[in-house]
mmCIF file of C-alpha atoms in Angstrom:
data_model
loop_
_atom_site.group_PDB
_atom_site.id
_atom_site.type_symbol
_atom_site.label_atom_id
_atom_site.label_comp_id
_atom_site.label_asym_id
_atom_site.label_seq_id
_atom_site.Cartn_x
_atom_site.Cartn_y
_atom_site.Cartn_z
ATOM 1 C CA MET A 567 -5.894 -11.772 18.137
ATOM 2 C CA ALA A 568 -8.223 -12.841 20.876
ATOM 3 C CA LYS A 569 -11.214 -12.807 18.489
ATOM 4 C CA GLY A 570 -11.270 -13.596 14.593
ATOM 5 C CA ASN A 571 -11.922 -10.386 13.024
ATOM 6 C CA ILE A 572 -14.679 -11.603 11.322
ATOM 7 C CA GLU A 573 -16.229 -13.705 14.544
ATOM 8 C CA GLY A 574 -20.407 -12.224 14.495
ATOM 9 C CA PHE A 575 -20.404 -10.666 11.020
ATOM 10 C CA ASP A 576 -23.488 -9.634 9.835
ATOM 11 C CA ASP A 577 -24.923 -7.229 7.235
ATOM 12 C CA ALA A 578 -28.315 -5.511 8.008
ATOM 13 C CA VAL A 579 -31.466 -5.779 7.317
ATOM 14 C CA ALA A 580 -32.758 -3.059 4.750
ATOM 15 C CA ALA A 581 -35.747 -0.966 5.229
ATOM 16 C CA ALA A 582 -38.469 -0.916 2.827
ATOM 17 C CA GLU A 583 -39.662 2.453 0.937
ATOM 18 C CA ALA A 584 -42.940 3.204 1.315
ATOM 19 C CA LEU A 585 -42.521 6.415 -1.345
ATOM 20 C CA ASP A 586 -42.463 6.258 -4.925
ATOM 21 C CA ASP A 587 -40.797 9.505 -5.606
ATOM 22 C CA GLY A 588 -37.911 8.099 -6.227
ATOM 23 C CA LEU A 589 -35.877 9.182 -2.854
ATOM 24 C CA PHE A 590 -34.014 7.247 0.253
ATOM 25 C CA HIS A 591 -35.585 7.840 3.377
ATOM 26 C CA MET A 592 -34.168 8.644 6.363
ATOM 27 C CA THR A 593 -35.411 8.883 9.898
ATOM 28 C CA PRO A 594 -33.282 12.103 12.646
ATOM 29 C CA LYS A 595 -31.581 9.754 15.238
ATOM 30 C CA HIS A 596 -28.764 10.220 18.084
ATOM 31 C CA VAL A 597 -28.465 14.228 17.492
ATOM 32 C CA PHE A 598 -26.968 14.890 20.725
ATOM 33 C CA SER A 599 -24.973 11.226 20.650
ATOM 34 C CA THR A 600 -20.877 11.292 21.222
ATOM 35 C CA GLN A 601 -20.410 7.863 20.289
ATOM 36 C CA ASN A 602 -19.628 6.570 16.716
ATOM 37 C CA ASN A 603 -17.637 10.148 15.546
ATOM 38 C CA PRO A 604 -14.626 9.159 13.854
ATOM 39 C CA MET A 605 -14.024 12.590 14.352
ATOM 40 C CA CYS A 606 -14.046 11.439 17.747
ATOM 41 C CA GLY A 607 -9.959 12.075 18.079
ATOM 42 C CA ILE A 608 -9.476 15.261 15.946
ATOM 43 C CA THR A 609 -6.624 17.529 18.351
ATOM 44 C CA LEU A 610 -7.610 21.213 18.955
ATOM 45 C CA PRO A 611 -5.489 22.697 15.983
ATOM 46 C CA GLN A 612 -6.909 19.918 13.270
ATOM 47 C CA TRP A 613 -10.586 20.982 14.908
ATOM 48 C CA THR A 614 -9.950 25.563 15.256
ATOM 49 C CA SER A 615 -9.378 24.694 11.452
ATOM 50 C CA VAL A 616 -12.291 22.563 10.189
ATOM 51 C CA LEU A 617 -14.595 25.415 12.515
ATOM 52 C CA TRP A 618 -12.734 28.204 10.896
ATOM 53 C CA THR A 619 -13.844 26.909 7.777
ATOM 54 C CA HIS A 620 -17.008 24.790 8.414
ATOM 55 C CA GLY A 621 -18.450 26.026 11.314
ATOM 56 C CA ARG A 622 -20.874 28.781 10.201
ATOM 57 C CA LEU A 623 -22.349 25.332 9.072
ATOM 58 C CA ILE A 624 -23.470 23.770 12.130
ATOM 59 C CA GLU A 625 -26.647 23.963 12.830
ATOM 60 C CA TRP A 626 -27.896 24.329 16.638
ATOM 61 C CA ARG A 627 -29.213 21.347 17.503
ATOM 62 C CA TYR A 628 -25.725 18.929 16.999
ATOM 63 C CA VAL A 629 -23.691 22.310 18.846
ATOM 64 C CA PRO A 630 -23.218 20.312 22.130
ATOM 65 C CA ARG A 631 -21.816 17.914 19.794
ATOM 66 C CA ALA A 632 -19.574 20.025 18.182
ATOM 67 C CA VAL A 633 -18.757 21.285 22.089
ATOM 68 C CA PHE A 634 -17.867 18.006 22.914
ATOM 69 C CA LEU A 635 -15.019 17.929 19.781
ATOM 70 C CA THR A 636 -14.168 20.932 20.831
ATOM 71 C CA PHE A 637 -12.895 19.254 24.624
ATOM 72 C CA SER A 638 -12.129 16.212 23.341
ATOM 73 C CA SER A 639 -9.741 17.950 21.097
ATOM 74 C CA ILE A 640 -7.946 19.810 23.740
ATOM 75 C CA PHE A 641 -7.319 16.332 25.397
ATOM 76 C CA THR A 642 -6.101 14.441 21.812
ATOM 77 C CA GLY A 643 -4.183 17.509 21.844
ATOM 78 C CA LEU A 644 -2.546 17.152 24.578
ATOM 79 C CA LEU A 645 -1.675 13.671 24.215
ATOM 80 C CA GLY A 646 -0.469 14.195 19.940
ATOM 81 C CA LEU A 647 1.827 16.459 21.629
ATOM 82 C CA ILE A 648 3.331 13.999 23.854
ATOM 83 C CA GLU A 649 4.284 12.043 20.838
ATOM 84 C CA VAL A 650 5.878 14.559 19.315
ATOM 85 C CA LEU A 651 7.948 14.962 21.812
ATOM 86 C CA TRP A 652 8.926 11.028 21.951
ATOM 87 C CA TYR A 653 8.028 10.184 18.004
ATOM 88 C CA PRO A 654 9.236 13.484 17.181
ATOM 89 C CA TYR A 655 8.739 14.553 13.034
ATOM 90 C CA TYR A 656 12.467 13.762 11.728
ATOM 91 C CA VAL A 657 11.625 10.719 13.089
ATOM 92 C CA ILE A 658 8.186 9.591 11.441
ATOM 93 C CA ASP A 659 9.555 11.200 8.498
ATOM 94 C CA ALA A 660 12.943 9.016 7.648
ATOM 95 C CA GLU A 661 10.856 5.664 8.187
ATOM 96 C CA PRO A 662 11.041 5.188 4.645
ATOM 97 C CA LEU A 663 7.569 4.177 2.249
ATOM 98 C CA PRO A 664 6.266 0.078 1.586
ATOM 99 C CA GLU A 665 7.225 -0.115 -1.730
ATOM 100 C CA ASP A 666 4.016 -2.780 -2.745
ATOM 101 C CA PRO A 667 1.218 -1.859 -0.084
ATOM 102 C CA VAL A 668 -1.942 -3.778 -0.982
ATOM 103 C CA PHE A 669 -4.916 -1.724 -1.459
ATOM 104 C CA ILE A 670 -8.755 -2.688 -1.158
ATOM 105 C CA ILE A 671 -10.816 -0.477 -3.413
ATOM 106 C CA GLY A 672 -14.576 -0.392 -4.190
ATOM 107 C CA HIS A 673 -17.812 0.804 -3.541
ATOM 108 C CA PRO A 674 -19.238 0.917 -0.036
ATOM 109 C CA ARG A 675 -21.187 -1.986 1.311
ATOM 110 C CA THR A 676 -19.942 -4.073 -1.285
ATOM 111 C CA GLY A 677 -17.637 -6.505 0.615
ATOM 112 C CA THR A 678 -14.949 -4.413 1.475
ATOM 113 C CA THR A 679 -14.448 -4.402 5.127
ATOM 114 C CA LEU A 680 -15.253 -8.192 5.380
ATOM 115 C CA LEU A 681 -12.082 -8.757 2.141
ATOM 116 C CA HIS A 682 -9.983 -6.624 4.624
ATOM 117 C CA ASN A 683 -10.389 -7.802 7.872
ATOM 118 C CA LEU A 684 -10.170 -11.390 6.808
ATOM 119 C CA LEU A 685 -6.807 -10.516 4.828
ATOM 120 C CA ALA A 686 -5.424 -8.942 8.432
ATOM 121 C CA ALA A 687 -5.810 -12.001 10.245
ATOM 122 C CA ASP A 688 -2.389 -13.179 8.334
ATOM 123 C CA THR A 689 -0.221 -10.579 10.879
ATOM 124 C CA ARG A 690 2.938 -12.302 8.735
ATOM 125 C CA THR A 691 2.163 -11.114 6.397
ATOM 126 C CA PHE A 692 -0.129 -7.188 6.438
ATOM 127 C CA TYR A 693 0.540 -4.407 9.005
ATOM 128 C CA HIS A 694 -2.712 -2.474 8.833
ATOM 129 C CA CYS A 695 -4.200 0.559 10.215
ATOM 130 C CA THR A 696 -6.476 -0.409 13.548
ATOM 131 C CA THR A 697 -9.440 1.690 14.513
ATOM 132 C CA PHE A 698 -7.389 3.083 17.031
ATOM 133 C CA CYS A 699 -5.163 4.024 14.722
ATOM 134 C CA ALA A 700 -7.852 5.350 12.698
ATOM 135 C CA GLY A 701 -9.678 7.106 15.660
ATOM 136 C CA PHE A 702 -6.388 9.202 16.936
ATOM 137 C CA PRO A 703 -3.779 8.954 14.468
ATOM 138 C CA SER A 704 -1.893 12.093 16.095
ATOM 139 C CA CYS A 705 -1.008 9.508 19.295
ATOM 140 C CA PHE A 706 -1.628 5.603 18.499
ATOM 141 C CA LEU A 707 2.780 4.830 18.700
ATOM 142 C CA TRP A 708 2.670 5.717 22.090
ATOM 143 C CA PHE A 709 -1.161 6.022 23.925
ATOM 144 C CA GLU A 710 -2.317 3.088 21.984
ATOM 145 C CA ARG A 711 -2.110 0.254 24.918
ATOM 146 C CA TRP A 712 -3.475 2.989 27.608
ATOM 147 C CA GLY A 713 -6.236 4.248 24.606
ATOM 148 C CA LYS A 714 -7.493 1.302 24.084
ATOM 149 C CA TRP A 715 -9.362 1.461 28.119
ATOM 150 C CA LEU A 716 -9.690 5.048 28.869
ATOM 151 C CA PHE A 717 -11.446 5.759 25.042
ATOM 152 C CA SER A 718 -13.515 1.803 24.886
ATOM 153 C CA GLY A 719 -17.042 3.840 25.227
ATOM 154 C CA ALA A 720 -16.561 6.061 22.351
ATOM 155 C CA ILE A 721 -17.479 3.124 20.052
ATOM 156 C CA ALA A 722 -20.629 0.427 20.259
ATOM 157 C CA PRO A 723 -19.431 -2.822 20.324
ATOM 158 C CA THR A 724 -21.261 -3.596 16.646
ATOM 159 C CA ARG A 725 -21.563 -1.356 14.009
ATOM 160 C CA PRO A 726 -24.800 0.701 13.560
ATOM 161 C CA MET A 727 -25.368 -0.202 10.102
ATOM 162 C CA ASP A 728 -24.617 -3.730 10.827
ATOM 163 C CA SER A 729 -24.170 -6.874 13.200
ATOM 164 C CA MET A 730 -19.928 -6.375 12.319
ATOM 165 C CA PRO A 731 -17.450 -6.096 15.360
ATOM 166 C CA LEU A 732 -16.611 -2.967 16.581
ATOM 167 C CA HIS A 733 -13.369 -2.731 18.540
ATOM 168 C CA PHE A 734 -10.381 -0.846 18.380
ATOM 169 C CA ASP A 735 -7.916 -3.877 17.337
ATOM 170 C CA LEU A 736 -9.625 -4.443 14.008
ATOM 171 C CA PRO A 737 -8.901 -3.213 10.833
ATOM 172 C CA GLN A 738 -10.421 0.429 9.596
ATOM 173 C CA GLU A 739 -10.343 2.549 6.744
ATOM 174 C CA ASP A 740 -7.523 5.217 6.757
ATOM 175 C CA GLU A 741 -8.811 7.726 5.359
ATOM 176 C CA CYS A 742 -10.623 8.468 9.151
ATOM 177 C CA ALA A 743 -6.700 9.103 9.890
ATOM 178 C CA THR A 744 -6.089 11.211 6.989
ATOM 179 C CA THR A 745 -9.627 13.393 7.352
ATOM 180 C CA VAL A 746 -7.835 14.565 10.453
ATOM 181 C CA LEU A 747 -4.645 14.947 9.636
ATOM 182 C CA SER A 748 -5.080 16.836 6.214
ATOM 183 C CA HIS A 749 -7.043 19.508 8.910
ATOM 184 C CA GLY A 750 -10.544 18.560 6.829
ATOM 185 C CA ALA A 751 -9.001 17.889 3.334
ATOM 186 C CA SER A 752 -11.144 15.041 2.229
ATOM 187 C CA TYR A 753 -14.832 13.674 1.471
ATOM 188 C CA TYR A 754 -15.667 12.746 4.457
ATOM 189 C CA LEU A 755 -15.610 15.670 6.217
ATOM 190 C CA ALA A 756 -19.052 15.670 3.638
ATOM 191 C CA LEU A 757 -20.543 13.080 5.741
ATOM 192 C CA ALA A 758 -20.353 15.477 9.185
ATOM 193 C CA PHE A 759 -21.660 18.651 7.067
ATOM 194 C CA MET A 760 -23.961 16.860 4.560
ATOM 195 C CA ALA A 761 -26.291 19.979 3.778
ATOM 196 C CA GLN A 762 -23.003 20.772 1.825
ATOM 197 C CA GLU A 763 -21.782 17.684 0.884
ATOM 198 C CA THR A 764 -21.412 18.678 -3.137
ATOM 199 C CA ARG A 765 -18.242 21.468 -1.564
ATOM 200 C CA PHE A 766 -16.048 19.363 -0.281
ATOM 201 C CA ARG A 767 -16.268 16.864 -3.848
ATOM 202 C CA LYS A 768 -13.475 18.015 -4.585
ATOM 203 C CA PHE A 769 -12.170 15.837 -2.231
ATOM 204 C CA LEU A 770 -13.063 12.440 -3.601
ATOM 205 C CA THR A 771 -11.189 12.367 -6.930
ATOM 206 C CA LEU A 772 -8.653 15.693 -5.964
ATOM 207 C CA ALA A 773 -8.297 15.551 -9.309
ATOM 208 C CA ALA A 774 -8.507 18.513 -11.556
ATOM 209 C CA GLU A 775 -11.497 18.445 -13.318
ATOM 210 C CA ASP A 776 -13.994 18.054 -9.636
ATOM 211 C CA GLY A 777 -12.152 21.148 -8.580
ATOM 212 C CA ALA A 778 -9.166 20.144 -6.579
ATOM 213 C CA THR A 779 -6.213 22.448 -7.182
ATOM 214 C CA PRO A 780 -2.484 21.534 -6.163
ATOM 215 C CA ALA A 781 -2.536 22.933 -2.641
ATOM 216 C CA ASP A 782 -5.808 20.070 -2.136
ATOM 217 C CA GLU A 783 -4.132 17.170 -3.394
ATOM 218 C CA ALA A 784 -1.222 18.198 -1.741
ATOM 219 C CA ARG A 785 -2.658 19.103 2.143
ATOM 220 C CA TRP A 786 -3.957 14.623 1.772
ATOM 221 C CA THR A 787 -1.702 13.990 -0.223
ATOM 222 C CA SER A 788 1.065 15.058 3.145
ATOM 223 C CA ALA A 789 -1.122 13.993 5.339
ATOM 224 C CA PHE A 790 -1.369 10.508 4.211
ATOM 225 C CA LEU A 791 1.925 10.113 3.620
ATOM 226 C CA PHE A 792 2.493 11.061 7.561
ATOM 227 C CA LEU A 793 -0.305 8.559 8.583
ATOM 228 C CA VAL A 794 1.723 5.541 6.073
ATOM 229 C CA LYS A 795 4.713 6.142 8.060
ATOM 230 C CA LYS A 796 3.380 5.800 11.375
ATOM 231 C CA LEU A 797 1.248 2.515 10.600
ATOM 232 C CA THR A 798 4.950 1.426 9.200
ATOM 233 C CA LEU A 799 6.997 1.765 12.278
ATOM 234 C CA ARG A 800 3.566 1.130 14.583
ATOM 235 C CA GLY A 801 4.032 -2.225 12.252
ATOM 236 C CA ARG A 802 8.647 -2.113 13.290
ATOM 237 C CA LEU A 803 8.251 -1.591 16.435
ATOM 238 C CA GLN A 804 5.674 -4.037 17.365
ATOM 239 C CA ALA A 805 7.262 -6.701 15.231
ATOM 240 C CA PRO A 806 11.074 -5.673 15.113
ATOM 241 C CA ASP A 807 12.306 -9.414 14.229
ATOM 242 C CA ALA A 808 9.210 -10.037 11.667
ATOM 243 C CA PRO A 809 10.394 -10.631 7.776
ATOM 244 C CA ARG A 810 9.093 -8.173 5.834
ATOM 245 C CA ARG A 811 4.949 -7.220 5.988
ATOM 246 C CA ARG A 812 3.492 -5.539 3.285
ATOM 247 C CA LEU A 813 0.912 -2.918 4.036
ATOM 248 C CA LEU A 814 -2.320 -3.505 3.797
ATOM 249 C CA LEU A 815 -5.165 -0.514 3.692
ATOM 250 C CA LYS A 816 -8.887 -0.139 2.821
ATOM 251 C CA SER A 817 -11.095 2.506 1.807
ATOM 252 C CA PRO A 818 -13.511 2.413 0.128
ATOM 253 C CA ILE A 819 -13.027 5.993 -1.488
ATOM 254 C CA HIS A 820 -9.217 5.475 -2.609
ATOM 255 C CA THR A 821 -11.826 3.778 -5.383
ATOM 256 C CA ALA A 822 -11.344 7.195 -7.092
ATOM 257 C CA ARG A 823 -8.002 7.796 -6.710
ATOM 258 C CA VAL A 824 -5.915 5.185 -7.910
ATOM 259 C CA PRO A 825 -4.348 7.594 -10.199
ATOM 260 C CA LEU A 826 -3.006 9.403 -7.583
ATOM 261 C CA LEU A 827 -1.627 6.401 -5.576
ATOM 262 C CA ARG A 828 -0.618 4.946 -8.647
ATOM 263 C CA LYS A 829 1.702 7.746 -8.477
ATOM 264 C CA LEU A 830 2.151 7.389 -4.726
ATOM 265 C CA PHE A 831 3.265 3.327 -5.149
ATOM 266 C CA PRO A 832 3.763 1.737 -8.424
ATOM 267 C CA LYS A 833 4.470 -0.676 -7.322
ATOM 268 C CA ALA A 834 0.990 -1.014 -5.077
ATOM 269 C CA SER A 835 -1.465 -3.950 -6.274
ATOM 270 C CA PHE A 836 -5.397 -3.498 -6.015
ATOM 271 C CA ILE A 837 -8.149 -5.440 -5.345
ATOM 272 C CA TYR A 838 -11.539 -4.140 -6.160
ATOM 273 C CA LEU A 839 -14.612 -5.604 -4.962
ATOM 274 C CA HIS A 840 -17.802 -5.038 -7.379
ATOM 275 C CA ARG A 841 -21.857 -6.379 -6.555
ATOM 276 C CA ASP A 842 -25.155 -5.941 -7.864
ATOM 277 C CA PRO A 843 -26.346 -2.105 -7.684
ATOM 278 C CA TYR A 844 -28.967 -2.444 -6.322
ATOM 279 C CA LYS A 845 -27.820 -4.158 -3.673
ATOM 280 C CA VAL A 846 -24.959 -1.709 -2.969
ATOM 281 C CA LEU A 847 -26.933 1.465 -2.779
ATOM 282 C CA GLN A 848 -29.340 0.532 -0.992
ATOM 283 C CA SER A 849 -27.708 -0.860 1.402
ATOM 284 C CA SER A 850 -25.213 2.445 0.867
ATOM 285 C CA ALA A 851 -28.679 4.774 2.469
ATOM 286 C CA HIS A 852 -29.025 2.242 5.184
ATOM 287 C CA MET A 853 -25.906 3.357 6.875
ATOM 288 C CA ALA A 854 -26.969 7.272 5.677
ATOM 289 C CA ASP A 855 -30.289 5.747 7.968
ATOM 290 C CA THR A 856 -27.557 4.519 10.812
ATOM 291 C CA ALA A 857 -23.633 5.950 10.975
ATOM 292 C CA PHE A 858 -23.806 9.231 9.929
ATOM 293 C CA TRP A 859 -26.646 10.814 12.796
ATOM 294 C CA TYR A 860 -23.985 9.721 14.955
ATOM 295 C CA ILE A 861 -21.387 12.834 12.566
ATOM 296 C CA TYR A 862 -23.548 15.327 11.318
ATOM 297 C CA LEU A 863 -23.454 18.489 12.320
ATOM 298 C CA ASN A 864 -26.484 20.047 10.151
ATOM 299 C CA THR A 865 -29.038 17.673 8.450
ATOM 300 C CA PRO A 866 -28.943 17.401 5.148
ATOM 301 C CA THR A 867 -32.756 16.674 3.205
ATOM 302 C CA ASP A 868 -33.871 13.193 1.988
ATOM 303 C CA ALA A 869 -32.956 14.474 -1.236
ATOM 304 C CA GLN A 870 -28.774 15.526 -0.387
ATOM 305 C CA VAL A 871 -28.213 12.289 0.911
ATOM 306 C CA THR A 872 -29.892 10.243 -2.457
ATOM 307 C CA GLU A 873 -27.762 11.936 -3.815
ATOM 308 C CA TYR A 874 -25.047 12.125 -2.162
ATOM 309 C CA THR A 875 -25.178 8.062 -2.779
ATOM 310 C CA LEU A 876 -25.911 8.262 -6.757
ATOM 311 C CA TRP A 877 -23.485 10.784 -7.046
ATOM 312 C CA GLN A 878 -21.059 9.171 -4.864
ATOM 313 C CA PHE A 879 -21.292 5.709 -7.336
ATOM 314 C CA GLU A 880 -21.190 7.330 -10.343
ATOM 315 C CA ARG A 881 -18.202 9.883 -10.009
ATOM 316 C CA MET A 882 -16.159 6.574 -8.142
ATOM 317 C CA TRP A 883 -17.085 3.895 -10.940
ATOM 318 C CA ALA A 884 -17.007 6.383 -14.185
ATOM 319 C CA VAL A 885 -12.878 7.269 -12.647
ATOM 320 C CA TYR A 886 -12.332 3.614 -11.579
ATOM 321 C CA ASN A 887 -13.414 2.311 -14.822
ATOM 322 C CA GLN A 888 -11.367 4.909 -16.943
ATOM 323 C CA SER A 889 -7.850 4.067 -14.382
ATOM 324 C CA ALA A 890 -8.346 0.331 -14.706
ATOM 325 C CA THR A 891 -9.034 0.224 -18.139
ATOM 326 C CA GLY A 892 -7.393 2.822 -19.719
ATOM 327 C CA SER A 893 -10.729 3.976 -21.551
ATOM 328 C CA ALA A 894 -14.608 4.974 -20.245
ATOM 329 C CA THR A 895 -15.633 1.294 -21.930
ATOM 330 C CA THR A 896 -17.640 -1.094 -19.979
ATOM 331 C CA GLY A 897 -18.687 -3.645 -21.805
ATOM 332 C CA ALA A 898 -18.048 -6.879 -20.268
ATOM 333 C CA ASP A 899 -15.398 -7.553 -22.393
ATOM 334 C CA ARG A 900 -13.428 -5.216 -20.901
ATOM 335 C CA SER A 901 -9.539 -5.417 -20.360
ATOM 336 C CA VAL A 902 -8.459 -4.372 -16.612
ATOM 337 C CA SER A 903 -4.989 -3.342 -15.446
ATOM 338 C CA ALA A 904 -2.461 -6.014 -14.365
ATOM 339 C CA ASP A 905 -2.430 -4.051 -11.075
ATOM 340 C CA ILE A 906 -6.020 -4.608 -10.640
ATOM 341 C CA LEU A 907 -7.846 -7.932 -9.644
ATOM 342 C CA GLU A 908 -11.347 -7.276 -9.576
ATOM 343 C CA VAL A 909 -13.424 -9.931 -7.345
ATOM 344 C CA PRO A 910 -17.471 -10.897 -6.936
ATOM 345 C CA TYR A 911 -18.886 -9.545 -3.824
ATOM 346 C CA ALA A 912 -20.573 -13.123 -4.327
ATOM 347 C CA ASP A 913 -17.403 -15.272 -4.761
ATOM 348 C CA LEU A 914 -15.607 -13.934 -1.044
ATOM 349 C CA VAL A 915 -18.621 -14.771 0.152
ATOM 350 C CA THR A 916 -19.469 -18.025 -0.977
ATOM 351 C CA GLN A 917 -15.746 -19.299 -2.359
ATOM 352 C CA PRO A 918 -13.437 -16.787 0.594
ATOM 353 C CA MET A 919 -10.270 -19.748 0.377
ATOM 354 C CA ASP A 920 -11.022 -19.772 -3.822
ATOM 355 C CA VAL A 921 -10.631 -15.946 -3.293
ATOM 356 C CA LEU A 922 -8.259 -15.038 -1.217
ATOM 357 C CA GLN A 923 -5.901 -17.839 -2.920
ATOM 358 C CA ARG A 924 -6.607 -15.060 -5.879
ATOM 359 C CA ILE A 925 -5.688 -12.742 -4.083
ATOM 360 C CA TYR A 926 -2.553 -13.858 -2.073
ATOM 361 C CA THR A 927 -1.140 -14.398 -5.851
ATOM 362 C CA HIS A 928 -1.991 -11.562 -8.085
ATOM 363 C CA ALA A 929 -0.361 -10.365 -5.188
ATOM 364 C CA GLY A 930 2.985 -11.766 -5.612
ATOM 365 C CA VAL A 931 2.302 -13.185 -1.772
ATOM 366 C CA GLU A 932 2.966 -17.223 -1.072
ATOM 367 C CA TRP A 933 0.316 -18.991 -0.720
ATOM 368 C CA SER A 934 2.009 -21.283 2.256
ATOM 369 C CA PRO A 935 0.273 -23.841 4.224
ATOM 370 C CA ALA A 936 0.820 -21.666 6.876
ATOM 371 C CA VAL A 937 -1.076 -18.821 4.875
ATOM 372 C CA VAL A 938 -4.140 -21.569 5.077
ATOM 373 C CA ALA A 939 -4.223 -22.265 8.909
ATOM 374 C CA THR A 940 -4.544 -18.787 9.918
ATOM 375 C CA PHE A 941 -7.923 -18.631 7.229
ATOM 376 C CA LYS A 942 -9.561 -21.580 8.345
ATOM 377 C CA GLY A 943 -9.929 -20.113 11.565
ATOM 378 C CA GLU A 944 -11.713 -17.042 10.101
ATOM 379 C CA VAL A 945 -13.299 -18.462 6.637
ATOM 380 C CA ALA A 946 -15.231 -20.528 9.136
ATOM 381 C CA ALA A 947 -17.283 -18.157 10.949
ATOM 382 C CA LEU A 948 -18.230 -17.294 7.491
ATOM 383 C CA ALA A 949 -20.571 -20.627 8.029
ATOM 384 C CA GLY A 950 -23.102 -18.503 9.923
ATOM 385 C CA TYR A 951 -22.623 -15.085 7.761
ATOM 386 C CA LYS A 952 -26.352 -13.779 6.505
ATOM 387 C CA VAL A 953 -26.336 -11.677 3.482
ATOM 388 C CA ASN A 954 -29.213 -8.407 3.669
ATOM 389 C CA SER A 955 -32.267 -8.880 3.237
ATOM 390 C CA PHE A 956 -33.163 -6.656 0.556
ATOM 391 C CA VAL A 957 -36.844 -5.257 -0.297
ATOM 392 C CA GLU A 958 -37.974 -4.397 -3.790
ATOM 393 C CA LEU A 959 -36.669 -0.729 -4.403
ATOM 394 C CA PRO A 960 -40.146 1.240 -5.674
ATOM 395 C CA PRO A 961 -39.700 1.550 -10.109
ATOM 396 C CA ALA A 962 -38.526 5.912 -9.111
ATOM 397 C CA LEU A 963 -35.700 4.804 -7.707
ATOM 398 C CA ARG A 964 -35.350 1.203 -9.239
ATOM 399 C CA SER A 965 -34.752 3.013 -12.811
ATOM 400 C CA GLU A 966 -32.754 6.202 -11.208
ATOM 401 C CA ILE A 967 -30.208 3.246 -10.099
ATOM 402 C CA GLN A 968 -29.887 1.266 -13.824
ATOM 403 C CA ARG A 969 -30.173 4.385 -14.874
ATOM 404 C CA ARG A 970 -27.277 6.183 -12.833
ATOM 405 C CA ALA A 971 -25.106 3.087 -12.901
ATOM 406 C CA ALA A 972 -25.564 1.993 -16.464
ATOM 407 C CA GLY A 973 -21.787 1.083 -16.920
ATOM 408 C CA TYR A 974 -21.262 -1.120 -14.179
ATOM 409 C CA PHE A 975 -24.504 -3.294 -14.851
ATOM 410 C CA ARG A 976 -22.887 -3.965 -18.183
ATOM 411 C CA ALA A 977 -19.353 -3.941 -17.115
ATOM 412 C CA PHE A 978 -20.409 -6.779 -14.724
ATOM 413 C CA GLY A 979 -23.450 -8.862 -15.539
ATOM 414 C CA TYR A 980 -25.461 -8.255 -13.078
ATOM 415 C CA PRO A 981 -29.709 -7.846 -13.945
ATOM 416 C CA GLN A 982 -31.200 -4.994 -14.222
#
């Protein structure tokens, strides 16, 4: 890569909450922006499905954004049609699924992107979903080379919520691609329709107890496995003579889907990152107030965004912990399943080489001199890494976080 995967990495400064009303507060912005929208690569059939189901929820102020997505979906749909002719479905379907992918999981803002970018730098060992693949999943097999130039204006040079570099070659969350490939069968669609976030909650876990049906699970699974096969084909085409590589995937939402992912990939390895809940939730609220405004198709209240942030954290932790331990226990002596490695965010930032070696051992990957050499340059960039500057939370909000994240505090020993 021309640039290191973590060059210029910087965390954001969270703003102070002036009111003690138990809420995170947002400031409307970017209403007419068409940048940084993960649905910019949606095709017309996919967009039509979303509009048919949720179009009446779009507010008038966001009609220009919806019109932009409509026109872009027509163009992207044509690109996707060419890809179908070039790489017919039967070609992709014939691609074998990887046996032992590595999943990076953890709540949003726990360092999953940092770890993803570090591991993806080892291209001898891993192949991954890039930002272009995530943004344009229907046409990346044939159009990636030209698309990265043509659509360069679709994303900013850095992420809205921090100074993390953003360009089409960097690793990206695969769930962005699955959202459009599944015609909206994803909890990520709540980022567009946040005022109705509760109706998408079933897609977080895809479990019956959250209201998901077998058809919901099948829609998501079909789209996800289709993406995995496309990524595998892409990796093979790019390096036909390379030794077998492992698929590396990262989406925080997968934290709530470990049971399903185990069913799909029994030999998968999971790397779970955890961090001080106060910082996680404060940083998540900052992300909502900076990045989500580029995606909204209607405007949520502060109460709705706060509840989304807290409920997602609470539900993801409950499902993950049950999957990791086989019970609801949250004591410090909890025993975690052998396919999961839990990593503190603080260790990743202060002892990155040690953490990376632990991950390689856990995943059964050789920690060779070539691997060490690959990571030395990436890790050197962490010397200038700036960790979030957090402010003191108001008592009411702090108390609510203590209540909603009580088990997480206990499990990892974070002070309340």
